[in-house]
């Protein structure tokens, strides 16, 4: 019930127009109500359509009459017996309804008063008597007139059940009256004083806060019990809405009261601070303004700070925007504008620092010293963008720290691995809650100077998705020609990064976009040799691990032979991370002995390693793997350094198909096809019978099938393995090879020579075969690294087999590839019946 006495407002407007206003709310007894509702229904009635209400028996309502047709009806009825039929129309917006637009059930009404209004319309006060149903419309003009029949409503409950029902309706209605602020308290008294069950239900139904169609539904229900059930449904729904509204109203009032209380307390605190001369907010703004004047800000930044300070003064302390403005000003003031650390341009000192921190890496050290030399001469040289590229564990990150120490600059590092959001580089817009500048400016703030060394670690592992492409955002950061005006989304000011020395690190260049790679100077840091690892272990790793494990140099000594054994038998890597872990294990073993009471100096010999590290982890399996024909040793490059790669080939009776397994990429598949084609073309020279290619299937496999492999450097190895199985000559066990082959028999150059040579040394290879055009790459490798490793170069594939294969044959090829006539006939039949488009390569 939205307003159980909503109609009282209308009565108040016309109260002065008639004397007997008490008739407006009749509180009739059961007898009076029964007499009224059981009154006779005329056979014919003038029909008055109502737009937005339903008249119930016994209920008095005021009606404003404005339509011409209705005015004529009211005038004639008021001058005669004052009895009319009232029905509701289905569409409230319809100004000229037809017979089909009206409901069939309505209420006989008595016109109590007729009042002429100033605007020419008329208002009538009518009271419902009994219900009727329209049988047939007799006329439409000048007003509706129809034949009707009584529509009696039955009382189907009595006694205790009736009393309980009436009490339930009254209690629910009174709760609604008490909760609704728009219903006068008189309504509760009126409801309590209604004794007639039918009139109570009609009175409440008339004032329900429901649609006209719902009220009409109640009017058309004949049985009292069903009507009462439907009305209770409407009342309970309205009661739930009012209860919820009251809860919301109470909560909102409580929130407003809390805000008013906080505001009052703040005003009091502000007044007390002013009285004591301690206005905190004003003091804070004054402090920020003082910092801005003392800081040597660019003109644009100075104007922005002053503008934001004025905004801050106008913004209440309780406003959420106050904190946003304050944080923004502080970020501008915290950044190092025009503040630089003094570079140490002593080249000898720089060389000494680099040599102290890192053994080897001469090419990288040379480049840093060159940069310092130019900076010393030119004074204002823009910092280059360096990218250290190499396998894990070779000291790329620690080298950046050494460069910063040599230059006397601050060092900051953050990892780009796994970053997908462009905002991590450029920052978020200030419109976002919790917005911050990107990692670049955060590193600048942390460094406190405008020329730090910032290391962008793992730049090859940056991702991209729907949140943006961080590598694209790095294009501006890592471009010396435009990073003097870097734009961060949060700062919205140009910031100069041209004096920052950016150093990136990467394990692989393949995943770095070409535009970004083009902006950096790539410096390749290859894996360490045995000698370099030994020196690094003695000079850096051992002192660090001795200290970390609570020992002193007087308590432990690891012999050089033991270190070399750790490198060769317990690690297999390009860097020194695993080596450091193994040395740490040895130190912990010694620490355990000392903790148990074994005092004195502990010397670790090569023979003692099994006690501390267990049995050796790595063996040289080259000679064992190449004891049979069809196995060749190749050299491969990976992002983690060089490695040896075994190529295995075997044959079985078939129809000349080529099977390839081991997760090989397209390039390696092509190398296999090239090797096969070249071998077929030179089969006569190699004494290979024709049946070997026609009646035997070749299977090429590269072990570690779960690891994808691709690249052109395995061409020579694949050719050697295939030639070995067809010529029945074993590949020499202490020889490894790399190079790309062509159909004309050329051997083309490949990359990663130093890594591959180091891998061959680690695996115990005595001789490597390289393309002739890679001779320049070998010249860059130190002689002590090569040691006794022999290097031989190839321009063509012709002399390859005499170098690679043993002279003796395990078996005569003519005998090995001999097949029966039955197999030949079967193969021929299968060949004739097979589709001509059948693939010759099968991927198992």
XYZ file of C-alpha atoms in Angstrom, residues 89-815:
727
model
C -10.617 0.844 -19.054
C -7.744 -1.440 -20.000
C -5.450 1.267 -21.368
C -5.041 4.301 -19.139
C -3.723 6.433 -22.009
C -6.752 5.868 -24.255
C -8.807 9.085 -24.376
C -11.649 7.634 -26.476
C -12.111 3.966 -25.567
C -14.478 1.602 -27.412
C -16.555 -1.215 -25.911
C -13.691 -3.743 -26.281
C -11.338 -1.398 -24.395
C -13.379 -1.708 -21.194
C -13.410 -4.466 -18.565
C -16.659 -6.450 -18.348
C -17.018 -6.390 -14.547
C -17.670 -3.084 -12.795
C -19.449 -1.530 -9.804
C -22.837 0.147 -9.464
C -22.147 3.593 -7.987
C -24.217 6.297 -6.308
C -23.273 9.923 -7.022
C -23.039 11.603 -3.616
C -21.950 15.089 -4.692
C -21.372 17.005 -7.929
C -18.992 19.961 -7.830
C -18.189 22.360 -10.654
C -14.479 23.184 -10.833
C -13.044 26.543 -11.981
C -11.523 25.046 -15.143
C -14.928 23.877 -16.445
C -14.537 20.245 -15.422
C -16.683 18.605 -12.810
C -15.769 16.510 -9.797
C -18.092 13.926 -8.360
C -17.955 11.923 -5.184
C -19.249 8.421 -5.758
C -19.789 5.405 -3.557
C -19.688 1.807 -4.798
C -22.760 -0.313 -4.074
C -22.579 -3.748 -5.717
C -20.810 -5.413 -8.606
C -22.243 -6.193 -12.049
C -21.222 -7.717 -15.351
C -21.933 -6.166 -18.745
C -24.074 -8.308 -21.026
C -24.306 -6.024 -24.058
C -23.601 -2.427 -24.958
C -26.715 -0.581 -26.162
C -25.143 2.690 -27.246
C -21.864 4.599 -27.366
C -23.179 8.137 -27.956
C -23.818 10.453 -26.295
C -22.400 8.112 -23.626
C -22.026 4.377 -23.039
C -25.131 2.479 -22.005
C -25.356 -1.292 -21.517
C -27.547 -4.090 -20.240
C -26.034 -5.656 -17.109
C -26.525 -8.560 -14.733
C -25.576 -8.909 -11.052
C -22.053 -10.207 -10.270
C -22.423 -11.451 -6.692
C -19.403 -12.091 -4.437
C -19.747 -15.022 -2.027
C -18.685 -15.279 1.606
C -17.267 -18.802 1.767
C -15.619 -18.707 5.226
C -16.997 -17.891 8.677
C -16.353 -18.241 12.378
C -12.816 -18.544 13.729
C -11.278 -18.811 10.269
C -12.938 -15.560 9.219
C -11.845 -13.773 12.405
C -8.244 -14.934 11.958
C -8.208 -13.799 8.356
C -9.586 -10.348 9.199
C -7.098 -9.933 12.057
C -4.199 -10.893 9.774
C -5.272 -8.370 7.144
C -5.656 -5.586 9.723
C -2.272 -6.266 11.356
C -0.448 -6.263 8.017
C -2.236 -3.091 6.893
C -1.362 -1.335 10.179
C 2.311 -2.285 9.795
C 2.275 -0.703 6.360
C 0.645 2.444 7.735
C 3.295 2.699 10.471
C 6.212 2.206 8.054
C 4.997 4.496 5.264
C 5.824 8.173 5.868
C 3.133 9.311 3.389
C 0.144 7.637 5.061
C -1.552 9.637 7.847
C -1.939 7.956 11.232
C -5.754 8.302 10.933
C -5.658 5.420 8.469
C -4.731 3.006 11.246
C -7.725 4.140 13.324
C -10.043 3.855 10.333
C -8.922 0.302 9.585
C -9.407 -0.759 13.222
C -12.959 0.621 13.231
C -14.096 -1.288 10.134
C -16.154 -4.275 11.299
C -17.453 -5.532 7.986
C -15.110 -8.157 6.449
C -16.202 -7.414 2.882
C -15.915 -3.654 3.254
C -12.495 -4.015 4.959
C -11.220 -6.050 2.032
C -12.783 -3.654 -0.497
C -11.411 -0.594 1.276
C -7.845 -1.996 1.399
C -8.077 -3.335 -2.182
C -9.110 0.115 -3.400
C -5.942 1.655 -1.909
C -3.423 -1.040 -2.821
C -0.207 0.191 -4.461
C -0.705 -2.066 -7.489
C -1.711 -1.645 -11.111
C -5.279 -1.172 -12.301
C -5.232 -4.629 -13.869
C -4.299 -6.204 -10.496
C -7.121 -4.340 -8.740
C -9.542 -5.449 -11.460
C -8.365 -9.029 -10.877
C -9.305 -8.733 -7.179
C -12.714 -7.240 -8.072
C -13.533 -10.156 -10.376
C -12.811 -12.852 -7.723
C -16.152 -14.155 -6.416
C -15.041 -16.129 -3.344
C -14.072 -14.118 -0.281
C -11.264 -16.510 0.746
C -9.547 -16.255 -2.634
C -9.915 -12.481 -2.674
C -8.453 -12.233 0.797
C -5.496 -14.491 -0.181
C -4.732 -12.326 -3.206
C -4.946 -9.113 -1.197
C -2.606 -10.551 1.461
C -0.074 -11.336 -1.248
C -0.093 -7.695 -2.334
C 0.077 -6.474 1.270
C 3.035 -8.730 2.154
C 4.933 -7.624 -0.939
C 4.366 -3.975 -0.054
C 5.431 -4.670 3.532
C 8.706 -6.233 2.343
C 9.421 -3.227 0.131
C 8.756 -0.817 3.005
C 10.952 -2.827 5.402
C 13.799 -2.762 2.899
C 13.297 0.959 2.293
C 13.399 1.584 6.040
C 16.683 -0.353 6.324
C 18.225 1.646 3.492
C 16.925 4.918 4.943
C 18.381 4.088 8.364
C 21.745 3.108 6.884
C 21.975 6.235 4.742
C 21.061 8.398 7.723
C 23.757 6.683 9.773
C 26.362 7.296 7.049
C 25.355 10.944 6.781
C 25.545 11.327 10.559
C 29.040 9.814 10.545
C 30.168 12.195 7.799
C 28.691 15.158 9.644
C 30.481 14.053 12.812
C 33.814 13.733 10.987
C 33.355 17.121 9.349
C 32.528 18.727 12.691
C 35.580 17.182 14.352
C 37.835 18.261 11.491
C 36.546 21.812 11.707
C 37.192 21.787 15.458
C 40.688 20.420 14.955
C 41.353 23.041 12.275
C 40.192 25.799 14.625
C 42.435 24.493 17.430
C 45.427 24.281 15.090
C 44.826 27.825 13.865
C 44.599 29.039 17.455
C 47.935 27.352 18.253
C 49.531 28.460 14.995
C 49.791 24.842 13.856
C 47.657 24.619 10.737
C 48.883 21.217 9.485
C 47.345 21.346 6.020
C 48.587 24.837 5.249
C 51.994 23.983 6.645
C 52.185 20.933 4.418
C 51.309 22.960 1.315
C 53.869 25.586 2.303
C 56.451 22.837 2.735
C 55.722 21.464 -0.746
C 55.962 24.949 -2.262
C 59.297 25.491 -0.532
C 60.643 22.190 -1.866
C 59.545 23.142 -5.367
C 61.430 26.465 -5.176
C 64.579 24.827 -3.847
C 64.518 22.091 -6.487
C 65.934 22.969 -9.871
C 62.829 21.996 -11.853
C 62.392 22.582 -15.595
C 60.009 25.401 -16.468
C 57.170 23.063 -17.511
C 57.470 21.005 -14.318
C 57.605 24.171 -12.173
C 54.394 25.494 -13.744
C 52.662 22.142 -13.270
C 53.623 21.968 -9.579
C 52.387 25.504 -8.916
C 49.107 24.777 -10.699
C 48.580 21.563 -8.720
C 49.442 23.319 -5.426
C 46.690 25.850 -6.061
C 44.276 23.015 -6.766
C 45.388 21.340 -3.544
C 44.622 24.505 -1.550
C 41.092 24.597 -2.948
C 40.449 20.866 -2.399
C 39.027 19.854 1.022
C 41.212 17.518 3.039
C 38.347 14.998 3.190
C 38.027 14.828 -0.614
C 39.466 11.686 -2.297
C 41.016 13.956 -4.922
C 43.143 15.623 -2.231
C 45.353 12.543 -1.850
C 45.663 12.096 -5.628
C 46.907 15.667 -6.126
C 49.249 15.435 -3.140
C 50.833 12.186 -4.388
C 51.282 13.631 -7.879
C 53.116 16.709 -6.551
C 55.344 14.558 -4.357
C 56.267 12.330 -7.310
C 57.355 15.362 -9.336
C 59.426 16.679 -6.446
C 60.971 13.278 -5.649
C 62.324 12.713 -9.167
C 65.952 13.730 -9.748
C 65.592 16.687 -12.117
C 68.963 18.059 -13.241
C 70.760 16.171 -10.451
C 73.659 14.005 -11.592
C 76.398 12.053 -9.876
C 80.004 12.820 -10.845
C 81.393 10.191 -13.206
C 84.739 8.648 -12.374
C 86.504 8.862 -15.746
C 89.763 7.302 -14.595
C 90.248 4.599 -17.221
C 92.853 2.703 -15.208
C 90.552 2.603 -12.194
C 87.662 1.373 -14.363
C 89.805 -1.373 -15.855
C 90.961 -2.376 -12.384
C 87.396 -2.554 -11.022
C 86.208 -4.656 -13.976
C 89.178 -7.011 -13.673
C 88.641 -7.403 -9.925
C 84.983 -8.319 -10.306
C 85.137 -10.503 -13.417
C 87.693 -12.855 -14.896
C 87.879 -12.858 -18.689
C 85.138 -11.024 -20.682
C 87.824 -8.938 -22.354
C 85.562 -7.807 -25.209
C 82.945 -6.411 -22.828
C 85.532 -4.666 -20.652
C 87.140 -3.163 -23.743
C 83.802 -1.716 -24.853
C 83.154 -0.129 -21.444
C 86.579 1.444 -21.301
C 86.058 2.828 -24.825
C 82.766 4.384 -23.721
C 84.509 6.039 -20.756
C 87.281 7.333 -22.979
C 84.834 9.039 -25.359
C 82.825 10.426 -22.439
C 86.020 11.858 -20.935
C 86.873 13.638 -24.193
C 83.405 14.768 -25.272
C 81.872 15.406 -21.809
C 78.233 15.355 -23.025
C 78.021 12.055 -24.893
C 74.629 10.356 -24.833
C 74.736 7.048 -23.019
C 74.702 3.976 -25.300
C 72.206 1.144 -24.939
C 74.069 -2.101 -24.284
C 72.615 -5.603 -24.436
C 74.574 -8.451 -22.876
C 73.591 -11.564 -24.715
C 74.624 -15.038 -23.650
C 73.750 -18.210 -21.732
C 72.681 -18.140 -18.058
C 75.286 -17.935 -15.342
C 78.036 -16.106 -17.284
C 77.788 -12.930 -15.157
C 75.620 -10.593 -17.241
C 73.789 -9.075 -14.264
C 76.817 -8.825 -11.990
C 78.716 -7.164 -14.826
C 76.195 -4.318 -14.774
C 76.915 -3.734 -11.074
C 80.624 -3.620 -11.814
C 80.103 -1.037 -14.559
C 78.131 1.158 -12.154
C 80.903 0.853 -9.555
C 83.563 1.674 -12.137
C 81.633 4.785 -13.240
C 80.781 5.800 -9.654
C 77.071 5.737 -10.557
C 73.990 4.467 -8.781
C 72.829 1.023 -9.922
C 69.182 -0.007 -10.288
C 67.858 -3.261 -11.689
C 64.425 -4.636 -12.479
C 63.419 -7.781 -14.302
C 61.238 -7.649 -17.398
C 60.597 -11.391 -17.388
C 56.881 -12.161 -17.615
C 55.746 -8.515 -17.904
C 52.660 -8.205 -20.127
C 51.309 -4.765 -19.245
C 52.566 -1.711 -21.107
C 51.735 0.388 -18.023
C 54.624 -1.316 -16.201
C 56.934 0.747 -18.438
C 54.898 3.902 -19.115
C 52.810 4.036 -15.931
C 49.038 4.383 -15.448
C 46.859 7.395 -16.114
C 46.028 9.369 -12.976
C 42.344 8.663 -13.552
C 42.880 5.108 -12.260
C 42.713 4.346 -8.551
C 46.165 3.598 -7.167
C 47.915 4.858 -10.323
C 51.729 4.978 -10.259
C 54.504 5.906 -12.695
C 56.129 3.092 -14.642
C 59.162 1.118 -13.534
C 61.555 3.435 -15.365
C 60.617 6.514 -13.336
C 60.324 4.483 -10.149
C 63.923 3.355 -10.675
C 64.962 6.977 -11.289
C 63.339 8.063 -8.027
C 65.026 5.238 -6.145
C 68.419 6.034 -7.674
C 68.120 9.737 -6.791
C 70.290 10.825 -9.719
C 69.610 11.527 -13.379
C 72.476 9.366 -14.673
C 72.268 5.959 -12.981
C 73.012 2.575 -14.530
C 69.651 0.822 -15.013
C 69.699 -2.861 -15.873
C 66.720 -4.257 -17.793
C 67.074 -7.940 -16.943
C 65.582 -10.697 -19.129
C 64.484 -8.373 -21.938
C 63.971 -11.405 -24.179
C 61.200 -12.726 -21.902
C 58.789 -9.775 -22.210
C 55.306 -10.891 -23.264
C 52.392 -9.107 -24.914
C 48.622 -9.573 -24.699
C 45.392 -7.532 -24.602
C 46.952 -5.185 -22.012
C 49.513 -3.946 -24.525
C 53.012 -4.675 -25.778
C 55.731 -3.592 -23.308
C 58.454 -4.059 -25.937
C 56.848 -1.291 -27.998
C 56.909 0.998 -24.959
C 60.627 0.208 -24.543
C 61.342 1.556 -28.033
C 61.200 5.130 -26.768
C 63.112 4.336 -23.575
C 65.978 2.639 -25.410
C 66.389 5.130 -28.254
C 69.161 7.691 -27.512
C 67.663 9.999 -30.123
C 64.306 10.386 -28.392
C 64.602 9.289 -24.768
C 65.569 12.828 -23.749
C 61.808 13.564 -23.771
C 60.364 10.334 -22.332
C 56.617 10.646 -21.620
C 55.217 8.706 -18.670
C 51.406 8.362 -18.582
C 51.262 9.260 -14.887
C 53.716 12.151 -14.902
C 52.452 13.732 -18.160
C 55.719 15.687 -18.333
C 58.762 15.145 -20.520
C 61.606 13.520 -18.602
C 65.202 13.278 -19.793
C 66.607 9.722 -19.821
C 69.452 10.415 -22.228
C 72.062 10.390 -19.453
C 70.993 6.996 -18.130
C 73.207 4.042 -19.061
C 70.714 1.295 -19.900
C 72.032 -2.262 -19.922
C 69.756 -5.078 -21.067
C 70.383 -8.793 -20.655
C 69.064 -11.637 -22.784
C 69.565 -15.361 -23.227
C 68.186 -15.346 -26.771
C 67.789 -12.663 -29.433
C 65.062 -14.499 -31.349
C 62.200 -13.273 -29.141
C 63.341 -9.616 -29.127
C 61.475 -7.626 -31.840
C 63.744 -6.363 -34.616
C 63.074 -2.605 -33.999
C 64.029 -3.016 -30.332
C 67.074 -5.147 -31.151
C 68.207 -2.490 -33.626
C 68.332 0.157 -30.873
C 70.768 -1.822 -28.733
C 74.447 -2.603 -29.108
C 74.602 -6.378 -28.801
C 77.605 -7.689 -26.865
C 77.868 -11.462 -26.925
C 79.144 -13.049 -23.712
C 80.105 -16.614 -24.552
C 80.444 -19.474 -22.121
C 83.550 -19.895 -20.017
C 86.394 -22.275 -20.766
C 87.792 -24.758 -18.240
C 90.660 -22.412 -17.399
C 88.305 -19.447 -16.960
C 85.934 -21.423 -14.762
C 88.861 -22.566 -12.618
C 90.064 -19.004 -12.092
C 86.533 -17.727 -11.400
C 86.046 -20.475 -8.837
C 89.331 -19.655 -7.072
C 89.012 -15.862 -7.149
C 85.271 -15.319 -6.696
C 83.130 -18.373 -5.968
C 85.222 -20.013 -3.248
C 85.676 -16.863 -1.099
C 81.939 -16.140 -1.395
C 80.864 -19.684 -0.440
C 83.414 -19.927 2.387
C 81.954 -16.765 3.934
C 78.297 -17.765 3.353
C 78.827 -21.154 5.028
C 80.482 -19.738 8.152
C 84.030 -20.869 7.345
C 87.365 -19.133 7.069
C 90.207 -19.629 4.600
C 92.230 -21.214 7.396
C 89.658 -24.016 7.706
C 89.241 -25.164 4.077
C 91.266 -25.472 0.902
C 90.051 -26.906 -2.393
C 92.843 -27.993 -4.697
C 92.919 -26.918 -8.351
C 92.605 -30.553 -9.481
C 89.454 -30.896 -7.371
C 87.958 -27.753 -8.901
C 88.679 -29.047 -12.405
C 87.058 -32.377 -11.530
C 83.952 -30.532 -10.241
C 83.785 -28.608 -13.517
C 84.217 -31.665 -15.764
C 82.391 -34.385 -13.832
C 79.721 -32.596 -11.773
C 78.617 -29.694 -14.007
C 77.841 -29.250 -17.653
C 77.022 -25.605 -18.350
C 78.283 -22.495 -20.068
C 78.108 -20.349 -16.908
C 79.190 -20.975 -13.345
C 75.929 -21.182 -11.360
C 76.007 -24.965 -10.982
C 79.717 -24.764 -10.211
C 79.004 -22.331 -7.384
C 76.316 -24.666 -5.993
C 78.704 -27.634 -6.035
C 81.440 -25.627 -4.305
C 78.831 -24.610 -1.734
C 78.032 -28.292 -1.166
C 81.700 -29.013 -0.525
C 81.874 -26.082 1.934
C 78.786 -27.320 3.772
C 80.321 -30.797 4.035
C 83.453 -29.329 5.601
C 81.333 -27.122 7.884
C 79.512 -30.230 9.119
C 82.826 -31.896 9.983
C 84.070 -28.836 11.867
C 80.761 -28.568 13.747
C 81.247 -32.180 14.881
C 84.638 -31.320 16.411
C 87.087 -32.099 13.598
C 89.321 -29.055 13.954
C 92.182 -28.028 11.718
C 92.426 -27.182 8.044
C 90.505 -29.442 5.671
C 92.110 -29.913 2.258
C 89.759 -31.209 -0.441
C 91.522 -33.319 -3.050
C 90.038 -34.683 -6.300
C 89.624 -38.090 -4.688
C 87.550 -36.572 -1.861
C 84.802 -35.210 -4.118
C 82.716 -38.382 -4.036
C 82.440 -38.010 -0.258
C 80.989 -34.497 -0.577
C 79.184 -34.573 -3.932
C 78.423 -38.239 -4.520
C 79.224 -40.123 -7.697
C 80.108 -38.181 -10.826
C 77.074 -36.873 -12.730
C 78.370 -36.497 -16.297
C 80.300 -38.850 -18.547
C 81.728 -38.541 -22.033
C 79.410 -40.743 -24.082
C 80.686 -39.790 -27.508
C 82.884 -42.837 -28.098
C 80.213 -45.205 -26.792
C 77.461 -43.692 -28.954
C 79.483 -43.981 -32.200
C 80.553 -47.641 -31.982
C 78.055 -48.651 -34.692
C 77.465 -47.287 -38.198
C 74.802 -44.604 -38.574
C 75.650 -42.445 -35.527
C 77.313 -39.035 -35.980
C 78.147 -36.320 -33.438
C 76.977 -32.803 -34.266
C 77.420 -29.471 -32.515
C 74.401 -27.351 -31.617
C 73.766 -23.894 -30.209
C 71.104 -23.246 -27.548
C 70.180 -20.131 -25.534
C 71.968 -21.810 -22.639
C 75.253 -22.379 -24.465
C 76.647 -24.956 -26.850
C 75.829 -28.667 -26.766
C 76.611 -31.858 -28.662
C 73.899 -33.461 -30.744
C 73.773 -37.110 -31.792
C 72.279 -37.987 -35.172
C 71.171 -41.622 -35.464
C 70.273 -43.394 -38.705
C 69.057 -46.925 -39.286
C 67.609 -48.906 -42.206
C 64.903 -51.542 -42.497
C 63.320 -53.372 -45.400
C 60.646 -51.298 -47.067
C 60.031 -49.254 -50.180
C 62.506 -46.379 -49.981
C 60.663 -44.119 -47.527
C 62.335 -41.638 -45.207
C 61.172 -41.554 -41.565
C 62.175 -38.614 -39.344
C 61.637 -38.445 -35.568
C 62.903 -36.375 -32.626
C 60.811 -33.165 -32.981
C 62.799 -31.755 -35.888
C 61.853 -28.445 -37.459
C 61.413 -27.701 -41.146
C 65.054 -26.705 -41.664
C 66.387 -29.988 -40.263
C 63.874 -31.959 -42.348
C 65.204 -30.195 -45.442
C 68.766 -31.042 -44.391
C 67.770 -34.729 -44.208
C 66.267 -34.588 -47.709
C 69.376 -32.813 -49.043
C 71.659 -35.457 -47.522
C 69.564 -38.235 -49.052
C 69.494 -36.605 -52.494
C 73.247 -35.946 -52.508
C 73.953 -39.528 -51.426
C 71.752 -40.948 -54.200
C 73.506 -38.766 -56.773
C 76.936 -40.049 -55.674
C 75.990 -43.644 -54.872
C 78.298 -45.081 -57.547
C 81.336 -43.279 -56.176
C 80.507 -44.498 -52.661
C 79.828 -48.087 -53.772
C 76.246 -48.039 -52.502
C 73.945 -50.485 -54.363
C 70.775 -49.116 -55.954
C 68.675 -51.578 -53.907
C 69.641 -49.689 -50.729
C 67.506 -46.717 -51.782
C 64.747 -48.661 -53.500
C 63.978 -51.554 -51.150
C 65.069 -50.173 -47.772
C 63.500 -47.472 -45.583
C 65.753 -44.949 -43.855
C 64.943 -43.753 -40.317
C 66.697 -40.624 -38.974
C 66.318 -39.871 -35.277
C 67.736 -37.176 -32.996
C 67.525 -38.236 -29.301
C 65.767 -36.127 -26.629
C 62.576 -36.273 -28.662
C 60.704 -34.055 -26.175
C 62.995 -31.111 -27.031
C 62.170 -29.274 -30.308
C 65.193 -28.870 -32.583
C 65.694 -26.798 -35.698
C 68.429 -24.966 -37.563
C 70.785 -25.475 -40.501
C 73.928 -26.388 -38.512
C 73.065 -30.122 -38.392
C 73.258 -30.628 -42.172
C 76.837 -32.002 -42.196
C 76.087 -34.270 -39.204
C 72.947 -35.690 -40.811
C 74.804 -36.348 -44.066
C 77.607 -38.119 -42.169
C 75.151 -40.351 -40.275
C 73.221 -41.276 -43.461
C 76.452 -41.925 -45.393
C 77.718 -44.062 -42.499
C 74.664 -46.371 -42.498
C 74.664 -46.810 -46.279
C 78.432 -47.300 -46.635
C 78.579 -49.435 -43.451
C 81.557 -47.390 -42.204
C 81.504 -46.096 -38.612
C 81.875 -42.392 -37.802
C 85.014 -41.594 -35.857
C 84.103 -41.404 -32.163
C 86.263 -38.431 -31.175
C 85.089 -36.153 -33.960
C 82.205 -33.639 -34.048
C 81.007 -31.409 -36.841
C 78.703 -28.524 -37.753
C 77.741 -26.756 -40.945
C 74.973 -26.304 -43.483
C 74.911 -28.285 -46.727
C 73.552 -27.553 -50.191
C 72.408 -29.755 -53.037
C 75.540 -28.825 -54.990
C 77.777 -30.164 -52.214
C 78.817 -26.859 -50.600
C 79.357 -26.466 -46.849
C 77.969 -23.086 -45.673
C 78.892 -21.182 -42.469
C 76.818 -21.230 -39.282
C 76.730 -19.254 -36.015
C 77.597 -19.869 -32.372
C 81.089 -21.227 -33.156
C 82.659 -20.424 -29.785
C 79.808 -22.024 -27.839
C 79.978 -25.123 -30.032
C 83.756 -25.422 -29.671
C 83.444 -25.125 -25.882
C 80.753 -27.824 -25.906
C 83.064 -30.091 -27.907
C 85.834 -29.521 -25.362
C 83.482 -30.353 -22.466
C 82.354 -33.558 -24.181
C 85.912 -34.814 -24.747
C 85.954 -34.287 -28.522
C 89.423 -34.290 -30.045
C 88.636 -32.854 -33.464
C 85.924 -30.596 -34.896
C 84.961 -29.987 -38.503
C 83.794 -26.445 -39.307
C 82.816 -24.607 -42.511
C 85.716 -22.794 -44.130
C 83.985 -19.441 -43.842
C 83.833 -19.815 -40.044
C 87.625 -19.695 -39.802
C 87.435 -16.020 -38.765
C 85.248 -16.977 -35.777
C 87.812 -19.493 -34.546
C 90.509 -16.816 -34.778
C 88.660 -14.864 -32.046
C 88.884 -17.813 -29.636
C 91.941 -17.740 -27.380
C 94.581 -20.358 -28.117
C 94.561 -21.634 -24.546
C 90.822 -22.266 -24.930
C 91.387 -24.486 -27.958
C 94.283 -26.274 -26.302
C 94.890 -29.585 -28.061
C 91.516 -29.495 -29.863
C 92.099 -29.891 -33.595
C 90.027 -27.800 -36.006
C 89.608 -28.679 -39.662
C 87.698 -26.695 -42.285
C 85.510 -27.795 -45.186
C 84.377 -25.960 -48.287
C 82.697 -28.918 -50.015
C 81.161 -32.215 -48.951
C 83.340 -34.336 -51.275
C 86.261 -34.936 -48.868
C 83.959 -35.110 -45.847
C 83.454 -38.865 -45.772
C 87.171 -39.669 -45.928
C 87.686 -37.399 -42.912
C 84.655 -38.488 -40.903
C 84.299 -42.212 -41.600
C 86.513 -45.076 -40.610
C 88.253 -46.755 -43.541
C 87.146 -50.253 -42.648
C 83.604 -51.391 -43.429
C 81.575 -53.203 -40.817
C 79.880 -55.057 -43.643
C 79.846 -54.991 -47.408
C 76.977 -52.678 -48.554
C 76.107 -55.028 -51.416
C 75.593 -57.846 -48.934
